[in-house]
Amino acid sequence: ASDAGGEPAAGGETSGGADDGVITLGFSQVGAESGWRAANTKSIQDTLTVDNGFELKFSDAQQKQENQIQAIRSYITQGVDVIAFSPVVETGWDAVLQEAKSAGIPVILTDRAVDSSDETLYESFIGSDFVKEGEMAGEWVVEQYDGEGYQAVELQGTTGAAPAIDRKEGFESAIEGSDVEIIDSQTGNFTRAEGKTVMEGFLNKHDDIDLVFAHNDDMGLGAIEAIEAAGMTPGEDIKIVTIDAVKDGMQALVDGKINYIVECNPLLGPDLAEIAQKVVAGEEVEKRIVVKDEAFDQAAAEEALPTREY
Amino acid sequence: MTNLLRHHLFWPVAALVALLVANTVASPGFLAITVRDGHLFGAPIDILRTTAPLLLVALGMTLVIATRGIDLSVGAVVAVSGAVALSHIASSPNPDSPVTVLTAIGLALALCLVLGVWNGFLVSVLGIQPIIATLILMTAGRGVAMLITGGMITTVNSAPFKVLGSGFWLGLPVAAVLAFGVFAVVAFVVRRTALGMLLEATGINPAASRLSGVRSKTLTWTVYAAAGLFAGLAGLLISADTMAADANNAGLFIELDAILAVVIGGTALSGGKFNLSGTLVGALVIATLERTVTVVGISPLVTPLFMALVVIAVTLLQSPRMRERLTAATRRPVATTPPEPQSAARPDSTEVKAR
Amino acid sequence: MTQQTTPPVVEMTGISVEFPPVKALDGVDLHLRPGEIHALMGENGAGKSTLIKALTGIHSPTEGTIRVDGVERRFTGPADARAHGVSTVYQEVNLCGNLTVAENIMLGAEPRRLGGLHWRAMRRQAATHLERMGLSIDPASSLGSHSLAVQQLVAICRATVGDCKVLILDEPTSSLDTDEVAHLFTVMRALRDDGVAILFVSHFLDQVYEVSDRMTVLRNGRLVGEFITADLPTHELVQHMIGRSMDVLEAAEHVVERAGRPAGTTPLLQAVGLGRKGSVQPFDLELYEGEVVGLAGLLGSGRTELARLLTGADRADAGQTRMAGKPARLRTPRAAMDLGIAYTSEDRKGEGVVDGLTVRENIVLGLQARRGWMRPLPRKQVDELVASYIEQLGIRPADPEALLRNLSGGNQQKVLLARWLATAPRLLVLDEPTRGIDVGAKAEIQKLVADLAADGMSVVFISAELEEVLRISHRIAVLRDRRKVAEIDGGGATMDQVVDLIAGGGAA
Amino acid sequence: MTTSAPARAPRALKIPTRLDRRYLPVVGTFVVLALMLVVGGSRYENFVSPAVISNLFINNAHLIVLAVGMTFVILTGGIDLSVGSVLALSTVVTAALLQAGWPPAVVIPLAVGAGTVIGLAHGVMVHYFQVQPFVATLAGMFFARGLCFVIAPESIAIDEASFVSLATWVQIFGGWRMSSGVLIALIVVGAGFLVLHFTRFGRTVYAVGGGEQSALLMGLPVARTKVLAYVVSGTCAGLGGLLFAMYSQSGYSLTGVAMELDAIAAVVIGGTLLTGGTGFVLGSVLGVLVLGLIQTIITFEGTLSSWWTKIVIGVLLLIFVAVQRVLSLRKT
Ligand SMILES: Nc1ncnc2c1ncn2[C@@H]1O[C@H](COP(=O)(O)OP(=O)(O)OP(=O)(O)O)[C@@H](O)[C@H]1O
Ligand SMILES: Nc1ncnc2c1ncn2[C@@H]1O[C@H](COP(=O)(O)OP(=O)(O)OP(=O)(O)O)[C@@H](O)[C@H]1O
Ligand SMILES: [Mg+2]
Ligand SMILES: [Mg+2]
């Protein structure tokens, strides 16, 4: 499956090709910057096992695009059957994807999309729609609290990161037209500690915060600490809406400290396995497979929590 | 007036005051401290608490810098410390028992001390340049922390441990009491014994110190160990603050903040004379600055720009050159100040005037 | 004052320099004429170096005018001064040890080819300059690998590159020995005859008398006067410099009582076959209590290296040492210190002063290091100790809180001496302790050494100045080519005898 | 001491028979690099192949340029923490302006020039205001990163035809590949080498690092040299950004976070002392290759979990530094 391109007969023997029934898949992960990411990695590693007919080559790019490009190049040289990766950035993949294409290796994107004019460079994208997540959160807020003149603060993710930009955009578009107003917005870098400090600052500054929208659970959990320290009750005095639905967040939702969580599902392993098999078998696959993200309120969370994997 | 201007703490304190004023303007109740649930509450108290870990790390950093070194690994050590402590508590059957918590703390601090000793070994025995020696642990340390937590955020519920982060003692945050206490003790020891002088001598002229019988290697070793230990303590405070050990993000870039605190406090990175009271003010300035960004409502897009401008302003005002100008201006009429280019070529003004 | 044959090339009038609150110079005049060697004289801290730095634009005078070639100028720094023909060799060797000898000499006036440096020509030209100074070292070697004396000569080479009208030498001879000095003087005279004005600072009166035509004397930052060298007897000069008559100097002449040591005593320190590869050949040496042992040798003969082995500064790889009869290992300076051995390095700037600390801290450093950090000396005791050494050695300014880097070179040296005396050693190894120290203080130090020996201390004394070694040593070990070649009794030795031995039986 | 006639003879013969001590760390790095290639080659298939080695250069072209600039600054005894951010700024400027329809001929000088200007500001702060380099450039780091966000927080793809064709230019001989980025990087290395060794500015850089005060007393133009060193570093960072923009065909404000540490590590691994005055540009290039090789080993190793990746990088770094240290000690 993998003899082509400018590469001189690169390591056909290591991959073995699909003909022996085992699919060699090179996966380049963004990094390990969060619990969400760790769950994502684990899901992939647990699914793409030898038992399931895969040989997984995994590498961690440490959040560096150059490492990721290098890893992909190395997979091309090694002649894997399929390459999959979660791009660090949306842009700048044309060249390396072109190389993969001319080497005849199909590419699958996970979690984050790439911004490329040429859609034939990759087979499929599996992941969540961050804008949609923001919208879901916003819609719930509007549905619940419109008309009460809610003042919201926003804890943004890392400045410049795609999920932060998209979730903000989605949330803002959803609350447009309602009387929910974002009175302050600051980055908490997706972490608990910064979520807490920023929330403390908001509480110092504003006396009348009704709602917190955090771009992920961790910052929301940090905000809970700050709210409690200020002598208020999270979930009641100040409502909290977050995205991700990791275990800790779900627990807080069950405990009533968070009011609503939009899921961002990290368990992409099974989907990836399925698509990879199809691609190698030469079947047509959908260009864009949006993972179904649920949303939880307290009742739903109570139900889901016991079986939560991450 | 001149004396006040020339005091080494003038500009850092002025920066602190300016930030507090900016905050008070943006949010008039900023400086108000109230009593709530039997303890003090308010933004200044928050600032004290958030300063605590940074202060500890900066304390160790000051000592390391005094010996002409630098420790980039403190952030990773912070992560390791939290990971060890919380993993121990999480895996114990009884997370609320003080024994468990104390063991966890002991384990974490011991490991961090070992990490510090390791840095000291690389620097003083193998003679590897500090920045690279500690870069090794900076990279690998986070890996170790992630190895311990499995890359996930470890959360625990443990009342005794929570006290470290959000407890109060005599109305003050335990974290702040602990950090400022440790700071005071170390500052006292360093200045009341000969340690400070010997460290400075080592930093200024290692060869001369060696010939004078100063055990420079042991001292170097000691300061790295101390930096590791303090970073470990800071790691405990940070993880207790959110009751979570985040191997990726705990203490991320705290080394830069700490170095900045040290420098704002007037200690030169070239080693030698150091200034612990300056470091204290420096740490407060940085913690307040972070708070200011939120309170004044700087957009996240311009936050780094704003931080940069503040840092540039403070360092420029504090620069030897500016001080010279200012003191010259207050001392004698402009007419007799020496012609411009002459002082530019003054070779010994680099550090003499710095303090 | 005398016949104004030629107009001065440098004319400094009413120069004052302040380091608040100290007034380092107060209305000083200096006139340098083309084709003369002009000595600038004064005690340590009199302001000689400061005057030179005021001329070259490092310090800016608060008052006074500087004229060069009749034009009033304030140089912006050494580069500017050099561009106007004023070359300077500053007191401490100020070259870059990481560069090659050739670069240190030629940088700034380097030959070029195709717009870039012409390395070969650079080395060739540097070699010519070195040769003129009588130095046979590889111009491509790195400067830092050479001894201080060589570095000093290289610095002088650098100053003579390019066209200079004025050459300023601030204590160029402090670490040179007779041969080098003679050579330097030849070069200086040649330059003078070419019409260069040379300003020369030295604490060696005989050198000053040998080479200079005229002198300016400073005392405490004030001008005493300008004199024709030939018309000014030595004792008057000294009187002008120190403001007292010179009985101190005479006292030093007979300080050493060369009573032979009692037979059969065990030596305080005994080295047997001590040596180190690439440094000194294995040697035997015995040092007794109450004895001053001088080390004599040419520049580079290995005196410093020998001293370093004796004091743990370098680790020997052959031989043994015994301290008071018991085997002792001198692995580190600290180990040597614990045995009561103290060492003052010849490299004051690199291995001696801790220039960012105060005089007080520098003096107590050794003692404190030995006590360990946990037992700080009580402040009162420190103050007394420091005050007594400041007084005893005449350290100026007499301010314990002054930063060491602000002291004049000679005073820094005194502080270092105080550091070691404070540790009350049993064996004191002094490597060039009187370098850069003025006549009065030098006599004091010699007297001090003699007194210490009389009190039972054992002293190893190294000096580039042979008379000094002869004057105070009980015994003299002679080194040649990094090998100990002879040991003679100090009492009976004559200058010629020692010179013969040093030069290798007169073969040269 | 000797007469001048015989003194000439031995000097003429003084051909360096022994290796100059100053080259030891560089040689040490080189030996370790070679060892690592040998070990890697015996451990992994295709490890020592033209493709892998070409990729080593192609992937690290930008870092090589950063390291060259960093070498200048570190040689003067300073440090430049801003290069990662300046690199990002340059990519963002390039991408944003190209997107706005500006011609590459205008955009490229502007992107590089942004680095130059920031470098100049650093130099002025460090020299004329005597702000410590670490702090001045740390402020510069925040500043450049801040500008990135202000210009464009999200990543921008570059699709300007002539820029893309420049970026994707590749020359292939045998298994070897040479991209335009590598070509530029090699030119920069050559220029850096020539400037450091064959110009007065270059030698003054060393002199300043050897002792600023001495250099000043020697009458060398210290002020100009120091400022210029930061300008060189800033320019290299700007150029590095351009190379990165070519390499990734995009501009992104979060590019190059902590890349300054890579650059510093490369320089130091290459044998340059952080105290200044000793070191070589070629050593820094070797340093970059060492770091790149570590990354290559990680990818070849195949399946390392994220944390083991970090630990292995640390351990390999340790091995490099320790072995290099031992090698350069041994021969003294
Ligand atoms: N940078 C400075 N700051 C403060 N005081 C200084 C400084 N430089 C010199 N001094 C003081 O100025 C006086 C003159 O010093 P200078 O170095 O000119 O003496 P000198 O005549 O060269 O002595 P020596 O023979 O010991 O070299 C001394 O008291 C010294 O302490
Ligand atoms: N004229 C010279 N030519 C070449 N090398 C020299 C010269 N003078 C000294 N050296 C170097 O100096 C080293 C010996 O220095 P050392 O300091 O031990 O000598 P010393 O007897 O203490 O003389 P001094 O202290 O006066 O320099 C030798 O390694 C030698 O290479
Ligand atoms: Mg002097
Ligand atoms: Mg000597």
PDB file of N, CA and C in Angstrom, chain C residues 58 78-79 90 94-96 98-99 103-104 107-108 110 116-117 119 131 134 138 158 180, chain D residues 1-2 4 8 11 14 22 197-200 203 206-207 210 214 216-220 277:
ATOM      1  N   ILE C  58      37.356  58.219  31.125  1.00  0.00           N
ATOM      2  CA  ILE C  58      36.579  57.216  31.864  1.00  0.00           C
ATOM      3  C   ILE C  58      35.865  57.891  33.030  1.00  0.00           C
ATOM      4  N   PRO C  78      38.204  55.576  26.199  1.00  0.00           N
ATOM      5  CA  PRO C  78      39.499  55.131  25.700  1.00  0.00           C
ATOM      6  C   PRO C  78      39.563  55.090  24.177  1.00  0.00           C
ATOM      7  N   ALA C  79      38.459  54.731  23.541  1.00  0.00           N
ATOM      8  CA  ALA C  79      38.487  54.641  22.083  1.00  0.00           C
ATOM      9  C   ALA C  79      38.763  56.011  21.488  1.00  0.00           C
ATOM     10  N   TYR C  90      46.158  50.400  31.439  1.00  0.00           N
ATOM     11  CA  TYR C  90      45.619  50.674  32.764  1.00  0.00           C
ATOM     12  C   TYR C  90      46.252  49.771  33.802  1.00  0.00           C
ATOM     13  N   ASN C  94      43.869  44.882  31.538  1.00  0.00           N
ATOM     14  CA  ASN C  94      42.536  44.962  30.970  1.00  0.00           C
ATOM     15  C   ASN C  94      42.538  44.491  29.536  1.00  0.00           C
ATOM     16  N   LEU C  95      42.703  43.209  29.390  1.00  0.00           N
ATOM     17  CA  LEU C  95      42.659  42.601  28.073  1.00  0.00           C
ATOM     18  C   LEU C  95      41.639  41.480  28.133  1.00  0.00           C
ATOM     19  N   CYS C  96      41.395  40.873  27.001  1.00  0.00           N
ATOM     20  CA  CYS C  96      40.405  39.801  26.976  1.00  0.00           C
ATOM     21  C   CYS C  96      41.101  38.450  26.931  1.00  0.00           C
ATOM     22  N   ASN C  98      40.006  35.630  26.651  1.00  0.00           N
ATOM     23  CA  ASN C  98      39.443  34.621  25.751  1.00  0.00           C
ATOM     24  C   ASN C  98      39.901  34.801  24.309  1.00  0.00           C
ATOM     25  N   LEU C  99      40.533  35.922  24.031  1.00  0.00           N
ATOM     26  CA  LEU C  99      41.008  36.142  22.662  1.00  0.00           C
ATOM     27  C   LEU C  99      42.479  35.729  22.553  1.00  0.00           C
ATOM     28  N   GLU C 103      45.083  39.011  18.663  1.00  0.00           N
ATOM     29  CA  GLU C 103      43.885  39.846  18.653  1.00  0.00           C
ATOM     30  C   GLU C 103      43.969  40.925  19.711  1.00  0.00           C
ATOM     31  N   ASN C 104      44.446  40.530  20.891  1.00  0.00           N
ATOM     32  CA  ASN C 104      44.530  41.506  21.957  1.00  0.00           C
ATOM     33  C   ASN C 104      45.451  42.658  21.581  1.00  0.00           C
ATOM     34  N   LEU C 107      43.534  44.247  17.781  1.00  0.00           N
ATOM     35  CA  LEU C 107      42.129  44.607  17.602  1.00  0.00           C
ATOM     36  C   LEU C 107      41.938  46.115  17.693  1.00  0.00           C
ATOM     37  N   GLY C 108      41.300  46.665  16.700  1.00  0.00           N
ATOM     38  CA  GLY C 108      41.123  48.105  16.638  1.00  0.00           C
ATOM     39  C   GLY C 108      42.022  48.692  15.573  1.00  0.00           C
ATOM     40  N   GLU C 110      43.462  46.395  13.218  1.00  0.00           N
ATOM     41  CA  GLU C 110      43.773  45.131  12.578  1.00  0.00           C
ATOM     42  C   GLU C 110      43.944  45.271  11.072  1.00  0.00           C
ATOM     43  N   GLY C 116      37.619  41.940   5.234  1.00  0.00           N
ATOM     44  CA  GLY C 116      37.591  41.144   6.462  1.00  0.00           C
ATOM     45  C   GLY C 116      38.954  41.149   7.133  1.00  0.00           C
ATOM     46  N   LEU C 117      39.028  40.549   8.294  1.00  0.00           N
ATOM     47  CA  LEU C 117      40.302  40.502   9.008  1.00  0.00           C
ATOM     48  C   LEU C 117      41.297  39.660   8.219  1.00  0.00           C
ATOM     49  N   TRP C 119      43.977  37.475   9.013  1.00  0.00           N
ATOM     50  CA  TRP C 119      44.523  36.825  10.209  1.00  0.00           C
ATOM     51  C   TRP C 119      46.033  36.648  10.140  1.00  0.00           C
ATOM     52  N   GLU C 131      58.011  40.806  19.642  1.00  0.00           N
ATOM     53  CA  GLU C 131      59.455  40.683  19.570  1.00  0.00           C
ATOM     54  C   GLU C 131      60.119  41.932  20.116  1.00  0.00           C
ATOM     55  N   GLY C 134      60.443  41.778  23.483  1.00  0.00           N
ATOM     56  CA  GLY C 134      61.268  40.676  23.962  1.00  0.00           C
ATOM     57  C   GLY C 134      60.459  39.480  24.403  1.00  0.00           C
ATOM     58  N   ASP C 138      53.596  32.527  21.280  1.00  0.00           N
ATOM     59  CA  ASP C 138      52.854  32.319  20.047  1.00  0.00           C
ATOM     60  C   ASP C 138      51.690  33.311  19.974  1.00  0.00           C
ATOM     61  N   ARG C 158      50.065  46.306  22.992  1.00  0.00           N
ATOM     62  CA  ARG C 158      48.853  46.842  22.393  1.00  0.00           C
ATOM     63  C   ARG C 158      48.890  48.359  22.352  1.00  0.00           C
ATOM     64  N   GLU C 180      62.769  41.843  32.076  1.00  0.00           N
ATOM     65  CA  GLU C 180      61.651  42.431  31.344  1.00  0.00           C
ATOM     66  C   GLU C 180      61.635  43.937  31.508  1.00  0.00           C
TER      67      GLU C 180
ATOM     68  N   MET D   1      64.065  37.865  26.380  1.00  0.00           N
ATOM     69  CA  MET D   1      64.669  36.724  27.029  1.00  0.00           C
ATOM     70  C   MET D   1      65.516  35.955  26.029  1.00  0.00           C
ATOM     71  N   THR D   2      64.989  35.804  24.862  1.00  0.00           N
ATOM     72  CA  THR D   2      65.775  35.177  23.812  1.00  0.00           C
ATOM     73  C   THR D   2      66.079  36.234  22.775  1.00  0.00           C
ATOM     74  N   SER D   4      66.142  37.729  19.016  1.00  0.00           N
ATOM     75  CA  SER D   4      64.998  37.682  18.106  1.00  0.00           C
ATOM     76  C   SER D   4      65.195  36.679  16.974  1.00  0.00           C
ATOM     77  N   ARG D   8      62.217  33.459  15.811  1.00  0.00           N
ATOM     78  CA  ARG D   8      61.382  33.356  14.624  1.00  0.00           C
ATOM     79  C   ARG D   8      61.144  31.918  14.186  1.00  0.00           C
ATOM     80  N   ARG D  11      58.483  29.779  15.793  1.00  0.00           N
ATOM     81  CA  ARG D  11      57.157  30.317  15.558  1.00  0.00           C
ATOM     82  C   ARG D  11      56.635  29.883  14.198  1.00  0.00           C
ATOM     83  N   LYS D  14      55.163  26.621  14.303  1.00  0.00           N
ATOM     84  CA  LYS D  14      54.050  26.381  15.224  1.00  0.00           C
ATOM     85  C   LYS D  14      52.757  26.057  14.509  1.00  0.00           C
ATOM     86  N   ARG D  22      40.121  25.484  22.774  1.00  0.00           N
ATOM     87  CA  ARG D  22      38.855  26.195  22.618  1.00  0.00           C
ATOM     88  C   ARG D  22      37.851  25.416  21.777  1.00  0.00           C
ATOM     89  N   HIS D 197      34.219  35.709  12.636  1.00  0.00           N
ATOM     90  CA  HIS D 197      35.651  35.416  12.591  1.00  0.00           C
ATOM     91  C   HIS D 197      36.453  36.343  11.706  1.00  0.00           C
ATOM     92  N   PHE D 198      35.774  37.038  10.828  1.00  0.00           N
ATOM     93  CA  PHE D 198      36.565  37.850   9.910  1.00  0.00           C
ATOM     94  C   PHE D 198      36.172  39.319   9.899  1.00  0.00           C
ATOM     95  N   THR D 199      35.440  39.750  10.894  1.00  0.00           N
ATOM     96  CA  THR D 199      35.208  41.188  10.949  1.00  0.00           C
ATOM     97  C   THR D 199      35.582  41.697  12.335  1.00  0.00           C
ATOM     98  N   ARG D 200      35.816  42.981  12.391  1.00  0.00           N
ATOM     99  CA  ARG D 200      36.150  43.573  13.673  1.00  0.00           C
ATOM    100  C   ARG D 200      34.950  43.473  14.606  1.00  0.00           C
ATOM    101  N   ARG D 203      34.953  40.055  16.196  1.00  0.00           N
ATOM    102  CA  ARG D 203      35.948  39.853  17.253  1.00  0.00           C
ATOM    103  C   ARG D 203      35.606  40.702  18.474  1.00  0.00           C
ATOM    104  N   TYR D 206      33.338  38.898  20.757  1.00  0.00           N
ATOM    105  CA  TYR D 206      34.066  38.017  21.678  1.00  0.00           C
ATOM    106  C   TYR D 206      34.729  38.824  22.798  1.00  0.00           C
ATOM    107  N   ALA D 207      35.321  39.946  22.406  1.00  0.00           N
ATOM    108  CA  ALA D 207      36.016  40.752  23.405  1.00  0.00           C
ATOM    109  C   ALA D 207      35.046  41.231  24.477  1.00  0.00           C
ATOM    110  N   GLY D 210      34.346  38.526  26.739  1.00  0.00           N
ATOM    111  CA  GLY D 210      35.489  38.182  27.578  1.00  0.00           C
ATOM    112  C   GLY D 210      35.640  39.118  28.750  1.00  0.00           C
ATOM    113  N   SER D 214      37.091  45.432  30.201  1.00  0.00           N
ATOM    114  CA  SER D 214      38.370  45.364  29.504  1.00  0.00           C
ATOM    115  C   SER D 214      38.214  45.858  28.074  1.00  0.00           C
ATOM    116  N   LEU D 216      36.146  47.844  26.893  1.00  0.00           N
ATOM    117  CA  LEU D 216      35.958  49.289  26.904  1.00  0.00           C
ATOM    118  C   LEU D 216      37.304  49.993  27.083  1.00  0.00           C
ATOM    119  N   LEU D 217      38.106  49.489  28.018  1.00  0.00           N
ATOM    120  CA  LEU D 217      39.402  50.112  28.270  1.00  0.00           C
ATOM    121  C   LEU D 217      40.361  49.871  27.108  1.00  0.00           C
ATOM    122  N   MET D 218      40.091  48.816  26.350  1.00  0.00           N
ATOM    123  CA  MET D 218      40.924  48.585  25.176  1.00  0.00           C
ATOM    124  C   MET D 218      40.527  49.530  24.054  1.00  0.00           C
ATOM    125  N   GLY D 219      39.489  50.306  24.291  1.00  0.00           N
ATOM    126  CA  GLY D 219      39.079  51.265  23.286  1.00  0.00           C
ATOM    127  C   GLY D 219      38.235  50.659  22.188  1.00  0.00           C
ATOM    128  N   LEU D 220      37.591  49.547  22.477  1.00  0.00           N
ATOM    129  CA  LEU D 220      36.746  48.927  21.461  1.00  0.00           C
ATOM    130  C   LEU D 220      35.328  49.507  21.550  1.00  0.00           C
ATOM    131  N   GLY D 277      31.916  35.149  25.551  1.00  0.00           N
ATOM    132  CA  GLY D 277      33.319  35.148  25.157  1.00  0.00           C
ATOM    133  C   GLY D 277      33.855  33.884  24.523  1.00  0.00           C
TER     134      GLY D 277
END
